[in-house]
Tab-separated table of C-alpha atoms and ligand atoms in Angstrom:
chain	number	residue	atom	x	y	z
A	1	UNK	CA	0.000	0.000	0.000
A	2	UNK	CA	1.138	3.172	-0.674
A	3	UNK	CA	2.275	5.927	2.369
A	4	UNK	CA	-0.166	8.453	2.979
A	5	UNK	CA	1.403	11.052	4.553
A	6	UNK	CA	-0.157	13.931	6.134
A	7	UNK	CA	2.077	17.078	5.371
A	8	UNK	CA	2.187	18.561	8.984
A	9	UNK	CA	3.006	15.381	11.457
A	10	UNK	CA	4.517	12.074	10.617
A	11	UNK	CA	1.653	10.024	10.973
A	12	UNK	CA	1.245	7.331	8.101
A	13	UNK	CA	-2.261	7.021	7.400
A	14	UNK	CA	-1.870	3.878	5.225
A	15	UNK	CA	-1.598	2.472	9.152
A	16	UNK	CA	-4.150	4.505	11.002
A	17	UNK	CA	-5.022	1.259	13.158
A	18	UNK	CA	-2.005	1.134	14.792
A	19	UNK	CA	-1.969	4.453	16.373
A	20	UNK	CA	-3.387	3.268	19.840
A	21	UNK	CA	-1.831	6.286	21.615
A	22	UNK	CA	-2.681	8.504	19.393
A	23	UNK	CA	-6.004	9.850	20.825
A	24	UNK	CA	-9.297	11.120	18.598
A	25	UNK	CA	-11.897	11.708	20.726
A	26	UNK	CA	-12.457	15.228	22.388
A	27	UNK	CA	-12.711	13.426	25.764
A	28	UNK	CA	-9.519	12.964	27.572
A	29	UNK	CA	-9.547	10.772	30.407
A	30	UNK	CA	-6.288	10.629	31.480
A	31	UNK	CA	-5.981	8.614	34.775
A	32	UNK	CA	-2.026	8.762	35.469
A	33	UNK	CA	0.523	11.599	34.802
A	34	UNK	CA	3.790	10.396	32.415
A	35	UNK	CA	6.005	10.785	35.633
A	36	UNK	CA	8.978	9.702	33.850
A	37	UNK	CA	12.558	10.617	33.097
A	38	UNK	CA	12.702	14.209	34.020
A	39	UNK	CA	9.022	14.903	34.311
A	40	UNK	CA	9.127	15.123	38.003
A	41	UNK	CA	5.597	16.613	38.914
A	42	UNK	CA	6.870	19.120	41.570
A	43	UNK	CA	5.642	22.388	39.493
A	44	UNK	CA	2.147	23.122	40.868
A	45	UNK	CA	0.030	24.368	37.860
A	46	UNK	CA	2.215	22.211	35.633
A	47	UNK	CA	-0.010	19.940	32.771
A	48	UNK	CA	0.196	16.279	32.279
A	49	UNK	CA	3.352	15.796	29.643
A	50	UNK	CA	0.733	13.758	27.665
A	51	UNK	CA	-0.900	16.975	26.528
A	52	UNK	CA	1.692	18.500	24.825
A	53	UNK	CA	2.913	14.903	23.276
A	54	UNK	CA	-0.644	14.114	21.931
A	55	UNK	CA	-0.205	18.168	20.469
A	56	UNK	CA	3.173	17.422	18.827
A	57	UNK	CA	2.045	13.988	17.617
A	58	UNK	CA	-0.869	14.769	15.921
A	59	UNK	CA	0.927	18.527	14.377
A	60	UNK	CA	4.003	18.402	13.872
A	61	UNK	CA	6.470	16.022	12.287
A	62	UNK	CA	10.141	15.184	13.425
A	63	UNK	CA	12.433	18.417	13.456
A	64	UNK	CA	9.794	20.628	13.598
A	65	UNK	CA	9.906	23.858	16.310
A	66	UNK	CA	7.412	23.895	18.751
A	67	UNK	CA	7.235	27.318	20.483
A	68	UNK	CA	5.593	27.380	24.341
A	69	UNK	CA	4.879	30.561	25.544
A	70	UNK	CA	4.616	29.709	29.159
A	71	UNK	CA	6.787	27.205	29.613
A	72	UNK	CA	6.922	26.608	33.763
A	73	UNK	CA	8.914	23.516	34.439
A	74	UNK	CA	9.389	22.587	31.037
A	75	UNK	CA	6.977	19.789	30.264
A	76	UNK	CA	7.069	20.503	26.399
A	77	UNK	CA	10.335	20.947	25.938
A	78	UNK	CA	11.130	17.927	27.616
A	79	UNK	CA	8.281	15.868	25.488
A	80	UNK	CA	10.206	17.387	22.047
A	81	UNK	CA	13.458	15.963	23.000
A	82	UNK	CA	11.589	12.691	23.496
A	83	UNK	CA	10.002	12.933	20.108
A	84	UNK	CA	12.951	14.834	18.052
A	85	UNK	CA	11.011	18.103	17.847
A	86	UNK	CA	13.100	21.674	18.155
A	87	UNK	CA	11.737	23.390	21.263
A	88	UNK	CA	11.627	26.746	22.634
A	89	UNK	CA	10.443	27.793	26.018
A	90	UNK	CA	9.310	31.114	27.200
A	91	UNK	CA	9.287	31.614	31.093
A	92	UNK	CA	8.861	35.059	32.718
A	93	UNK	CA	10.367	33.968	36.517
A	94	UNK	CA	14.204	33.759	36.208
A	95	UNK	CA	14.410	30.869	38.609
A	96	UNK	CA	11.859	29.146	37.164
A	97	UNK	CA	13.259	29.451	33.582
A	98	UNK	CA	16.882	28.241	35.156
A	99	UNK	CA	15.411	25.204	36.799
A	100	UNK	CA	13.335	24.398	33.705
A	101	UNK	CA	16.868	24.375	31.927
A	102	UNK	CA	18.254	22.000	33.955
A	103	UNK	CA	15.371	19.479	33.660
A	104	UNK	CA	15.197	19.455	29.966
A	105	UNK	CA	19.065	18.716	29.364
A	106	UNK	CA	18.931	15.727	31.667
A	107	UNK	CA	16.299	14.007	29.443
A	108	UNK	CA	17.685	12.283	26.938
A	109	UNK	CA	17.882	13.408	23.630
A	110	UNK	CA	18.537	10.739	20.846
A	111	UNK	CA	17.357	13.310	18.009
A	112	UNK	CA	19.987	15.807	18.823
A	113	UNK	CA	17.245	18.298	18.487
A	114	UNK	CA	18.049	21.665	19.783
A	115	UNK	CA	16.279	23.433	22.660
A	116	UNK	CA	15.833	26.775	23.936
A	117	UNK	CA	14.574	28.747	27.295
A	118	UNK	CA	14.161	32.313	27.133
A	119	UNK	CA	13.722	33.966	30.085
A	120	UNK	CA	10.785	36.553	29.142
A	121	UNK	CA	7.256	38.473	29.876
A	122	UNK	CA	5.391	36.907	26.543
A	123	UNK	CA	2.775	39.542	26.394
A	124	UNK	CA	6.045	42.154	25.838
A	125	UNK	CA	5.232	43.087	22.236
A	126	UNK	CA	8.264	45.154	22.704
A	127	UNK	CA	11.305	42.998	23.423
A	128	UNK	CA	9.982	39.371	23.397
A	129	UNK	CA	9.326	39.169	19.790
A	130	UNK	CA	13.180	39.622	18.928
A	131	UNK	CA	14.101	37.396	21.664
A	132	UNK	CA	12.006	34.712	19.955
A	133	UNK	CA	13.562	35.774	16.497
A	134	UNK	CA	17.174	35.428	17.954
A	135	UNK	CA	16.060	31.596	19.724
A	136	UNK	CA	14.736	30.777	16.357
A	137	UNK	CA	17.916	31.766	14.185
A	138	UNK	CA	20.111	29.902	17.110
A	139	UNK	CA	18.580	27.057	15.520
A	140	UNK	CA	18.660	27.734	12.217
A	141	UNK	CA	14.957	28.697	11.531
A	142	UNK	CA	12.518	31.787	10.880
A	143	UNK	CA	9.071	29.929	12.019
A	144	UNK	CA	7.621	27.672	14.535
A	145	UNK	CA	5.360	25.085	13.508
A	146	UNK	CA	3.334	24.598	16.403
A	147	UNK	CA	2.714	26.776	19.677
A	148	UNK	CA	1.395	25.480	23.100
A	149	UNK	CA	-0.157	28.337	25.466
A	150	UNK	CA	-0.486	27.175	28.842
A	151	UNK	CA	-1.204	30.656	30.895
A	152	UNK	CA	-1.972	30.823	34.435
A	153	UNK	CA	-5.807	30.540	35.149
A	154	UNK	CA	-5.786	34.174	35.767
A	155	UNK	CA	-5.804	34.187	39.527
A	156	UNK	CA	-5.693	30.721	40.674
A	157	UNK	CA	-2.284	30.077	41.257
A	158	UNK	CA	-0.051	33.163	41.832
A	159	UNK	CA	2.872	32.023	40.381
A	160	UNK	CA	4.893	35.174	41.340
A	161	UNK	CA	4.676	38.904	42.170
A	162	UNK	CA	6.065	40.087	39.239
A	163	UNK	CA	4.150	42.734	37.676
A	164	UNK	CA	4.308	40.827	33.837
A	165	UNK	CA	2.861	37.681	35.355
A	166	UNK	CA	-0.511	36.959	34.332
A	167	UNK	CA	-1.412	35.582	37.856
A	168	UNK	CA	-1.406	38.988	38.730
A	169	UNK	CA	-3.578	40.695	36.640
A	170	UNK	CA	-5.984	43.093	38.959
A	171	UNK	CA	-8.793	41.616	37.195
A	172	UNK	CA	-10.339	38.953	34.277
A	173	UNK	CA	-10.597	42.188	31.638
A	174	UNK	CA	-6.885	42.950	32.174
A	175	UNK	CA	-5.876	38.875	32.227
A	176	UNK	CA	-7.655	38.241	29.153
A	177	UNK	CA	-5.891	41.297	27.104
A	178	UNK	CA	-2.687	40.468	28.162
A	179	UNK	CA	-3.430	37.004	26.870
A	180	UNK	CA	-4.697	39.089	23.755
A	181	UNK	CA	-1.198	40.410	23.954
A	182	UNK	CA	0.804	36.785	24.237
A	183	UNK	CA	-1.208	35.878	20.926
A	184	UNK	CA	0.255	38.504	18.703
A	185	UNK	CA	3.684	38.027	20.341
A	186	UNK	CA	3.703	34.214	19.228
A	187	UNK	CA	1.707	34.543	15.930
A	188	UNK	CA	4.131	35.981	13.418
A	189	UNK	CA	6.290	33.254	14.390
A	190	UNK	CA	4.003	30.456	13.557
A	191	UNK	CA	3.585	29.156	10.711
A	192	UNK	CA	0.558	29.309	8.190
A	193	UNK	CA	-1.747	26.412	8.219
A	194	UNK	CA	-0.216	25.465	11.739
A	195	UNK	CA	-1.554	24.561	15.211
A	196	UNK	CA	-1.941	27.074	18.107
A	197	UNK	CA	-3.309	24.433	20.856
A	198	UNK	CA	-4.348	26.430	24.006
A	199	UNK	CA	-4.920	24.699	27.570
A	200	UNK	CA	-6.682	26.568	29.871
A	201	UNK	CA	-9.464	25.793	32.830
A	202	UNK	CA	-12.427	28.079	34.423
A	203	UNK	CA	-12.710	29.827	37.369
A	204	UNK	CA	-14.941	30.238	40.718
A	205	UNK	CA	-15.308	33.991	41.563
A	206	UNK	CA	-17.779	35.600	44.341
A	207	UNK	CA	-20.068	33.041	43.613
A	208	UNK	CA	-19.386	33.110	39.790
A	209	UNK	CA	-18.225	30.787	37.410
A	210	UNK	CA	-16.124	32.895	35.434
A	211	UNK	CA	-15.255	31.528	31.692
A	212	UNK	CA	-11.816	32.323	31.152
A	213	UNK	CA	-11.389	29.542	28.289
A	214	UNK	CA	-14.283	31.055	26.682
A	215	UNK	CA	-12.561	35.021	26.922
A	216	UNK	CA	-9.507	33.388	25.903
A	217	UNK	CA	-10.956	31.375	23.075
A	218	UNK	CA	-12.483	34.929	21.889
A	219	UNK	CA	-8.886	36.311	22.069
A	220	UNK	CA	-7.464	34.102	19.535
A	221	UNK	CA	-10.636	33.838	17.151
A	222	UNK	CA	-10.095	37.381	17.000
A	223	UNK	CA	-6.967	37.279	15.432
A	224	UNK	CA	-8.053	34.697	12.568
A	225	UNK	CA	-7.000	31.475	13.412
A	226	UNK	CA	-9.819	28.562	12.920
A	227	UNK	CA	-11.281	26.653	15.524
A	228	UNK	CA	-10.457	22.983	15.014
A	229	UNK	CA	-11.630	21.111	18.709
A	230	UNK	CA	-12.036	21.341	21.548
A	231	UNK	CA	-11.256	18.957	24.045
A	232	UNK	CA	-12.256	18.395	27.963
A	233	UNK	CA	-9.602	17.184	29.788
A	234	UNK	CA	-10.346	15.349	33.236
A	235	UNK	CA	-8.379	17.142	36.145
A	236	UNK	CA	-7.418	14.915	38.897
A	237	UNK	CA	-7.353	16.953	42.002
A	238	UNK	CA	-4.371	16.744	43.836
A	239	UNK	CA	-3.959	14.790	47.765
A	240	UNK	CA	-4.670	17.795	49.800
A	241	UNK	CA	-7.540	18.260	47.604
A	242	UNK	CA	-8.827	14.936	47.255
A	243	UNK	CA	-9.032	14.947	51.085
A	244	UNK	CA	-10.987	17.902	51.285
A	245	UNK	CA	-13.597	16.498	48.924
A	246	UNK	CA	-16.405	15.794	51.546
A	247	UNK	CA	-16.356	19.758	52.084
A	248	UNK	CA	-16.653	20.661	48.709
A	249	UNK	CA	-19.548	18.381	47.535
A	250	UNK	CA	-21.017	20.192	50.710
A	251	UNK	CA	-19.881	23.425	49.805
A	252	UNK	CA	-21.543	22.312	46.054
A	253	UNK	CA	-24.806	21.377	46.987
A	254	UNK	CA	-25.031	24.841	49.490
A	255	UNK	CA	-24.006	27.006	46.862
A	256	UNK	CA	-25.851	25.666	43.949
A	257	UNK	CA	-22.545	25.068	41.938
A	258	UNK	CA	-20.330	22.191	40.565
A	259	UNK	CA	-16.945	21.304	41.446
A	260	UNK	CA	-14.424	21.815	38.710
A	261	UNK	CA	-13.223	18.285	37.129
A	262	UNK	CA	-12.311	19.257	33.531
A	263	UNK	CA	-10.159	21.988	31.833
A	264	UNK	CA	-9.899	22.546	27.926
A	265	UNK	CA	-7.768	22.076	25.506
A	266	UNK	CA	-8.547	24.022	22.503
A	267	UNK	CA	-7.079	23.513	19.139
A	268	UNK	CA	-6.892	26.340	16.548
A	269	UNK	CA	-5.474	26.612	13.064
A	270	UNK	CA	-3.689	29.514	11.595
A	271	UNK	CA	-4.920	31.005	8.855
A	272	UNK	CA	-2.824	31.062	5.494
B	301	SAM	C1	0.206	27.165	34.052
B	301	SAM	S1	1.923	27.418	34.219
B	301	SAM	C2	2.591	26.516	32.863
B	301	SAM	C3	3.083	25.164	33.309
B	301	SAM	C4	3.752	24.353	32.228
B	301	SAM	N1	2.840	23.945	31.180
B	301	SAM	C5	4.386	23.113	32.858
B	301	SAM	O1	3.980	21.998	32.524
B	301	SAM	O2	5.220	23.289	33.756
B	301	SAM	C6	2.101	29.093	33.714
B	301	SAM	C7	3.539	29.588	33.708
B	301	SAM	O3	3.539	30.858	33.041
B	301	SAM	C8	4.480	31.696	33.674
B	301	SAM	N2	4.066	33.083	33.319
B	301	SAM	C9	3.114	33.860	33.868
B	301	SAM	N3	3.023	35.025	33.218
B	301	SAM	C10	3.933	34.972	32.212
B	301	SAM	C11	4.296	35.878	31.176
B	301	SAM	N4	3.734	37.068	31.057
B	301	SAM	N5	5.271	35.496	30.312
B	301	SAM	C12	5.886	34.284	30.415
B	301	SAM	N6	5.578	33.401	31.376
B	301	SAM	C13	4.607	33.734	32.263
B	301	SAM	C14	4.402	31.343	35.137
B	301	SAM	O4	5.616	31.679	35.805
B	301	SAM	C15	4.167	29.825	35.067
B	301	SAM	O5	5.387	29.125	35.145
């Protein structure tokens, strides 16, 4: 049979049926975190490294760039040196961005593929986009090929007290333009026809359920990419929570709300 080849990931359709872990459905019930090699699960907020490798899977083929805008402990990059994918981080804390460093060069990296963190406030229109054209030409290129946002959920982990650092926005209006912000930063670099895959979850405010996926989703519609899926994600809540979960069904069935289980993961295309 001949190889069908889909021009932006490496998948050979010709044999579709083997692709058991490559998943389809837009509900993602994923029971165990990859806690291997130097995923180490100590960065609260972090995602499960099996987002961003079902993301570079399904867009983007081997020596590709992936470009993630908030890249915290450095879950991506360390999924595109498993799957020979170019990777570059972008990390507003210092410390953060150092330790992230560190984590990605102890995974192995069979590929040789070439990674790199930039220490930087992604909704800087001003400097960050020539810090992302520098990373690029370090590795020889002029474009990403696919981009993973991962922002803070506005206020629901404070990450740091910098001023740039979308955990501290005063308020959802000035959260969600900043994100506006991190979307025109990162969009000249990708390129057309490409994935922009966005993970984000909602929030509970003054007795409020506050849809920050849906003002972020708005964000990047507005600039013209397509919407392509969106997926719910399951979120395990972590020990402290889980033992707290006789007060919050409580707290649920007071207040006339539900408990959060899911986030999104929302896939866009970009426009040619
Ligand atoms: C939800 S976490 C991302 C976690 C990441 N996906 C991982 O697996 O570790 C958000 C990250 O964005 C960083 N951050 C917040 N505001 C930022 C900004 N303006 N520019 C760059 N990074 C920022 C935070 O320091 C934090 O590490």
């Amino acid at each position: 049979m001949t190889r069908k080849k889909s021009p932006i990931n490496d998948l050979d359709l010709s044999r579709w049926r083997e692709y058991d872990d490559v998943i389809t459905d837009s509900l993602w019930l994923i029971p165990e975190r990859d806690r291997s090699g130097a995923h180490l699960a100590d960065y609260h907020g972090n995602f499960v490294p099996q987002i961003p490798r079902q993301a570079i899977q399904r867009f983007t083929k081997k020596g590709d760039v992936v470009l993630d805008a908030f890249l915290g402990s450095g879950t991506t990059l360390i999924e595109c040196r498993r799957l020979g994918r170019n990777g570059i981080g972008l990390e507003l804390n210092d410390e953060r961005a150092k330790i992230a460093r560190r984590r990605i060069s102890s995974e192995k990296n069979p590929d040789k593929i070439k990674t790199r963190v930039v220490n930087s406030n992604s909704s800087d229109l001003k400097h960050t986009p020539k810090r992302i054209s520098k990373a690029l030409a370090g590795i020889g290129r002029e474009k990403a090929q696919l981009v993973m946002l991962h922002p803070p959920y506005h206020s629901i982990i404070r990450f740091s007290d910098q001023d740039g650092d979308l955990s501290n926005c005063p308020n959802v209006d000035t959260f969600v333009e900043k994100f506006g912000n991190v979307v025109d930063v990162v969009t000249p670099f990708l390129e057309d026809d490409r994935y922009l895959v966005l993970v984000i979850g909602d929030m509970y405010e003054r007795g409020e359920w506050i849809p920050l996926s849906y003002f972020c989703m708005q964000q990047v519609l507005e600039r013209g990419y397509k919407l392509k899926s969106i997926v719910v994600k399951d979120m395990q809540g972590n020990r402290a929570k889980r033992n707290l979960k006789n007060i919050w069904r409580y707290r649920a069935l007071a207040g006339g709300f539900y408990i959060f289980k899911h986030e999104y993961v929302m896939f866009f295309r970009k426009a040619e």
